[in-house]
PDB file of C-alpha atoms in Angstrom:
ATOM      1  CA  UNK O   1     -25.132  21.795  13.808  1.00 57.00           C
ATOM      2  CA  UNK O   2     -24.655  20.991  10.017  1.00 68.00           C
ATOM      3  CA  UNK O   3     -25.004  23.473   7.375  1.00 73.00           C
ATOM      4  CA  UNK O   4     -27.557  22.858   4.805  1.00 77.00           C
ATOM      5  CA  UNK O   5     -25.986  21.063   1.574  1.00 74.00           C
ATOM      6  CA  UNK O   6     -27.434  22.170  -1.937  1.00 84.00           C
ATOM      7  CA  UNK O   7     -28.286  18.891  -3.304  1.00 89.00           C
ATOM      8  CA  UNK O   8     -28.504  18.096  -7.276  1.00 91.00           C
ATOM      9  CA  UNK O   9     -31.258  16.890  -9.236  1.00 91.00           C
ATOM     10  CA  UNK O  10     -31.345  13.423 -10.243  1.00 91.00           C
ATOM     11  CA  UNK O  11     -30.576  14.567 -13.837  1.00 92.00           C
ATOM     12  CA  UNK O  12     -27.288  16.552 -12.833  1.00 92.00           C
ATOM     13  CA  UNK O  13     -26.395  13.536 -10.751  1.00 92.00           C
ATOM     14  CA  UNK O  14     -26.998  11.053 -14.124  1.00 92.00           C
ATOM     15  CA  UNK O  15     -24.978  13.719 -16.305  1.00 93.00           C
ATOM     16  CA  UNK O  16     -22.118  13.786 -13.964  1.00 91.00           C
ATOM     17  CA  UNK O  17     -21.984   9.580 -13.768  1.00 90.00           C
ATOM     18  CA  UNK O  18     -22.316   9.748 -17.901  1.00 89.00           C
ATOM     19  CA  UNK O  19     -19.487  12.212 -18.029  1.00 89.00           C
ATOM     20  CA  UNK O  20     -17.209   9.674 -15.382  1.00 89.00           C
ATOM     21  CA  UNK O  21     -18.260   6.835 -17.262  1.00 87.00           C
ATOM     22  CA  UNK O  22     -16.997   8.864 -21.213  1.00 87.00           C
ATOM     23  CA  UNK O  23     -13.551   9.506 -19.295  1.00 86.00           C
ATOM     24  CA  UNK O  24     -13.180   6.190 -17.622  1.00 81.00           C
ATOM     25  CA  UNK O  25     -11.556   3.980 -20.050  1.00 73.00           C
ATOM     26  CA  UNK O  26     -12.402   0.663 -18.653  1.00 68.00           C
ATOM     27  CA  UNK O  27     -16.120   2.070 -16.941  1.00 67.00           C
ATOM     28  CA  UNK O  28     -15.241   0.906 -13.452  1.00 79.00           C
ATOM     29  CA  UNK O  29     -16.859   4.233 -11.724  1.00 87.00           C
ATOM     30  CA  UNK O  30     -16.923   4.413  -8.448  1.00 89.00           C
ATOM     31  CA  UNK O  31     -20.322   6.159  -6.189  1.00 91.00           C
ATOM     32  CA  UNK O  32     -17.292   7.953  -4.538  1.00 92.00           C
ATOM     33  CA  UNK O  33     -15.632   9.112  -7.490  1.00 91.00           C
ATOM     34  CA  UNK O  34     -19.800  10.655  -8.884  1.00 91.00           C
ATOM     35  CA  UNK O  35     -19.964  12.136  -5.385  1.00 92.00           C
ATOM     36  CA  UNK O  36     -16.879  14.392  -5.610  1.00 92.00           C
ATOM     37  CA  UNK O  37     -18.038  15.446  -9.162  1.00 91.00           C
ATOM     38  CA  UNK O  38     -21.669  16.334  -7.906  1.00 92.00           C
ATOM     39  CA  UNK O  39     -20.259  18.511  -4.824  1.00 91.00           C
ATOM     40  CA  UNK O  40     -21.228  16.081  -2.306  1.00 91.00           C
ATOM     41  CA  UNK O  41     -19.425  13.994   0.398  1.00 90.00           C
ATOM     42  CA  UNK O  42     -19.791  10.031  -0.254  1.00 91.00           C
ATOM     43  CA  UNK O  43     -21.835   9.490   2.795  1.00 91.00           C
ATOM     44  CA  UNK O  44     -24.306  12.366   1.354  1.00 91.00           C
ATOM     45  CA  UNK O  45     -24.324  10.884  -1.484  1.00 92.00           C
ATOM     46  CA  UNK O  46     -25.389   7.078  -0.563  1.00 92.00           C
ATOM     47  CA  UNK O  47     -28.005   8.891   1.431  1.00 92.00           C
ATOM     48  CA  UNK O  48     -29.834  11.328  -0.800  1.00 92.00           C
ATOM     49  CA  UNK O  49     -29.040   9.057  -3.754  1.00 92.00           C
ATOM     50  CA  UNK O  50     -29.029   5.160  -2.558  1.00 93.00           C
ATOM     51  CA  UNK O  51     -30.514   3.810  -6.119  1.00 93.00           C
ATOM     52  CA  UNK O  52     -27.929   6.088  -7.789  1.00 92.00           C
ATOM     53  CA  UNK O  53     -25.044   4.990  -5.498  1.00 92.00           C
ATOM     54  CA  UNK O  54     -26.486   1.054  -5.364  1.00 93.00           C
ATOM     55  CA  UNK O  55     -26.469   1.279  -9.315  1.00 91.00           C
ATOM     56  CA  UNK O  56     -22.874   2.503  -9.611  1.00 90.00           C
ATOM     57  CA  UNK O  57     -21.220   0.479  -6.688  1.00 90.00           C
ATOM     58  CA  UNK O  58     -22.614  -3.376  -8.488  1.00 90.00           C
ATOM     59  CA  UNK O  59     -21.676  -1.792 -12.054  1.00 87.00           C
ATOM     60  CA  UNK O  60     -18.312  -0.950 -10.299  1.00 87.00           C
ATOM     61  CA  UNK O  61     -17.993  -4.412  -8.701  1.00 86.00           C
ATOM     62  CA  UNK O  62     -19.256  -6.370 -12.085  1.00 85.00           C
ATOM     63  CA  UNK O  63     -16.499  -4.191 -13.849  1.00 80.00           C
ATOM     64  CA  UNK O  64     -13.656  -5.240 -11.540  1.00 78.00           C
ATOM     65  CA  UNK O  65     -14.553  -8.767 -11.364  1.00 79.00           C
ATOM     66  CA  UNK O  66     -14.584  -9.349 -14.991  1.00 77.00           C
ATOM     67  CA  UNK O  67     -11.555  -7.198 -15.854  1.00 68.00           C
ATOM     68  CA  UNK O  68      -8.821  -9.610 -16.526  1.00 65.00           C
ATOM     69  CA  UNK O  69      -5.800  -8.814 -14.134  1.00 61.00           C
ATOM     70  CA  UNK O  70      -3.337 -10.073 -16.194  1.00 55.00           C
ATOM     71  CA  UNK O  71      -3.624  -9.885 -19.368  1.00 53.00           C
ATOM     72  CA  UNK O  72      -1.552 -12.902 -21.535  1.00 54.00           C
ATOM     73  CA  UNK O  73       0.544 -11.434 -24.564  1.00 50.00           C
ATOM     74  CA  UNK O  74       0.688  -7.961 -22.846  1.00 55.00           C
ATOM     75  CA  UNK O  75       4.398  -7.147 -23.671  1.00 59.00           C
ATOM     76  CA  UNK O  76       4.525  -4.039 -20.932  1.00 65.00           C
ATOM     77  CA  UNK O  77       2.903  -6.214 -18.252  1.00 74.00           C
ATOM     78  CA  UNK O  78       5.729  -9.086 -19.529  1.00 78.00           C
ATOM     79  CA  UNK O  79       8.506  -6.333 -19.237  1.00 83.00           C
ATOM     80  CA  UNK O  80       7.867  -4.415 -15.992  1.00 87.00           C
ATOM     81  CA  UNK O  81       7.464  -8.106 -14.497  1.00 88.00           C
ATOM     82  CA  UNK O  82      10.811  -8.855 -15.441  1.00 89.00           C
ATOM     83  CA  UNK O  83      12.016  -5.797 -14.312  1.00 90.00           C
ATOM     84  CA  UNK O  84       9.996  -6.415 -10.915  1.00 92.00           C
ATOM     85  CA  UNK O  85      11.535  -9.359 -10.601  1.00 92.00           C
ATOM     86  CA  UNK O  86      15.455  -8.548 -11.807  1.00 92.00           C
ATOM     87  CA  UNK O  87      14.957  -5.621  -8.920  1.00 94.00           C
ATOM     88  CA  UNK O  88      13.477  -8.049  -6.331  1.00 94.00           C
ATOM     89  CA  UNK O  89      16.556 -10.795  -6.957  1.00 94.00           C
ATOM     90  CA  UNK O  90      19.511  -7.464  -7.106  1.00 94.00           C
ATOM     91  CA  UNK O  91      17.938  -6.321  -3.434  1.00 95.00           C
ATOM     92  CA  UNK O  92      17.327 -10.202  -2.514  1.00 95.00           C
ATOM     93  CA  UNK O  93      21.184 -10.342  -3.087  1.00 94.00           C
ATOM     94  CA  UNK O  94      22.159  -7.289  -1.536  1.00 95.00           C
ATOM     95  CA  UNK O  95      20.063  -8.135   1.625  1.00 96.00           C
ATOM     96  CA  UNK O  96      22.257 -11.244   2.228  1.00 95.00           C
ATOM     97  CA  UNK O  97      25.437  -8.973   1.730  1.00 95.00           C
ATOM     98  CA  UNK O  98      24.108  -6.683   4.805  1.00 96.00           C
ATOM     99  CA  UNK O  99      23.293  -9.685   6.965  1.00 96.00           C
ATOM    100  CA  UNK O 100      26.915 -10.997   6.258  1.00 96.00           C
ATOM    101  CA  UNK O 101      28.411  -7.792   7.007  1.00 96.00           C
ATOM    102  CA  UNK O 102      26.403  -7.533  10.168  1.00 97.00           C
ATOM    103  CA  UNK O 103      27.346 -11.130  11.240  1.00 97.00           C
ATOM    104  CA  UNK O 104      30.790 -10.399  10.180  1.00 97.00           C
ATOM    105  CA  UNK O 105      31.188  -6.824  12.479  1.00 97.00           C
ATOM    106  CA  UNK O 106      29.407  -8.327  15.289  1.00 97.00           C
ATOM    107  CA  UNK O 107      32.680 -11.315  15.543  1.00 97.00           C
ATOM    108  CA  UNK O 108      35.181  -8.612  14.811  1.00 97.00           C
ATOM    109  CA  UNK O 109      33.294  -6.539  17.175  1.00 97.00           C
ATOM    110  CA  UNK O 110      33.398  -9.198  19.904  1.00 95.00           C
ATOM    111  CA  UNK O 111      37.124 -10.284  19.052  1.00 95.00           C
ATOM    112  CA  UNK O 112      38.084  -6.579  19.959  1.00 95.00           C
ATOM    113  CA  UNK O 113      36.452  -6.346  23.138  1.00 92.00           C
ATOM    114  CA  UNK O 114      37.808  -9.265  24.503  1.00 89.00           C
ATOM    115  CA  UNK O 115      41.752  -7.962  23.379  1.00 91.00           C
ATOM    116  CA  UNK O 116      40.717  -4.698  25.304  1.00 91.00           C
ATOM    117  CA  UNK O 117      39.695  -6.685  28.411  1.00 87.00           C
ATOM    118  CA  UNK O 118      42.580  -8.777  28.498  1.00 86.00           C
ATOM    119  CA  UNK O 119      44.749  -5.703  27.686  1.00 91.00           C
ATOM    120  CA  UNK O 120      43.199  -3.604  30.369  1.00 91.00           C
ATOM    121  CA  UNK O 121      43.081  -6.550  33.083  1.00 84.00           C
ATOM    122  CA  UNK O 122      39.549  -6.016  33.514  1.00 80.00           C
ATOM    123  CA  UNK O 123      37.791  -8.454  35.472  1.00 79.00           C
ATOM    124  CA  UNK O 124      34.083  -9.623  34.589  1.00 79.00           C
ATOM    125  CA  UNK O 125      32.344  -9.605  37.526  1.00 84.00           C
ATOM    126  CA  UNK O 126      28.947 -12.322  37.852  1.00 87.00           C
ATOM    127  CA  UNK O 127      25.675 -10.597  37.116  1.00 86.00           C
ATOM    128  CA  UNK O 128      23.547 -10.269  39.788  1.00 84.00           C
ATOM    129  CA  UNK O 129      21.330 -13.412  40.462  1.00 75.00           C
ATOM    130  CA  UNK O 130      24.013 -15.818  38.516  1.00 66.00           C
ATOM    131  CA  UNK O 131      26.052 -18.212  40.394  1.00 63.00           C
ATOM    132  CA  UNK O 132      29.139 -19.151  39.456  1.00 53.00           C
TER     133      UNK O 132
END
């Protein structure tokens, strides 16, 4: 059984989404964000509030769709890209170095086994189901 939730009037619910929307700097609120700051879980929330939560969600949506993602002229989006990308080519590079030195110890690796055999005189018997 579930305990019974103390639910907020409408009024605390529209003074908690003014006080999001006053520290939100670009407005996109979410109805989970005005849950947590009412006391309620987000499932609660769409049900004791679905105008409230409906409201929020398409202001949220509107917000996000018309909020550029990239904004041209925006020197610290221009500098962490090319910082982005100067990492991404360094570990690009360094990648390839593994995979060479991989490649490289698995020949070395195979060069030194096969001096061992021959040292050893062991004989490589056929695996099973092979014919030779």
């Amino acid at each position: 059984m579930t305990r019974r939730v103390l639910l907020p009037s409408e009024s605390e619910v529209h003074a908690a989404l003014a006080q999001l929307r006053a520290s939100n700097e670009n407005g996109a609120v979410s109805a989970r964000d005005l849950a947590h700051r009412v006391g309620l879980a987000n499932a609660t929330f769409w049900r004791h509030f679905p105008e409230i939560a409906q409201v929020v969600a398409d202001e949220r949506r509107t917000a996000l769709r018309s909020a550029p993602t990239s904004p041209l002229g925006s020197t610290t989006n221009n500098t962490t890209d090319r910082v982005l990308r100067k990492e991404n080519a360094t570990l690009r590079d360094q990648l390839e170095l593994a995979v060479a030195h991989i490649q490289r110890l698995t020949i070395d690796n195979q060069a030194l086994r096969d001096q061992l055999e021959a040292q050893t005189n062991i004989v490589k018997l056929p695996r099973a189901g092979s014919q030779r």
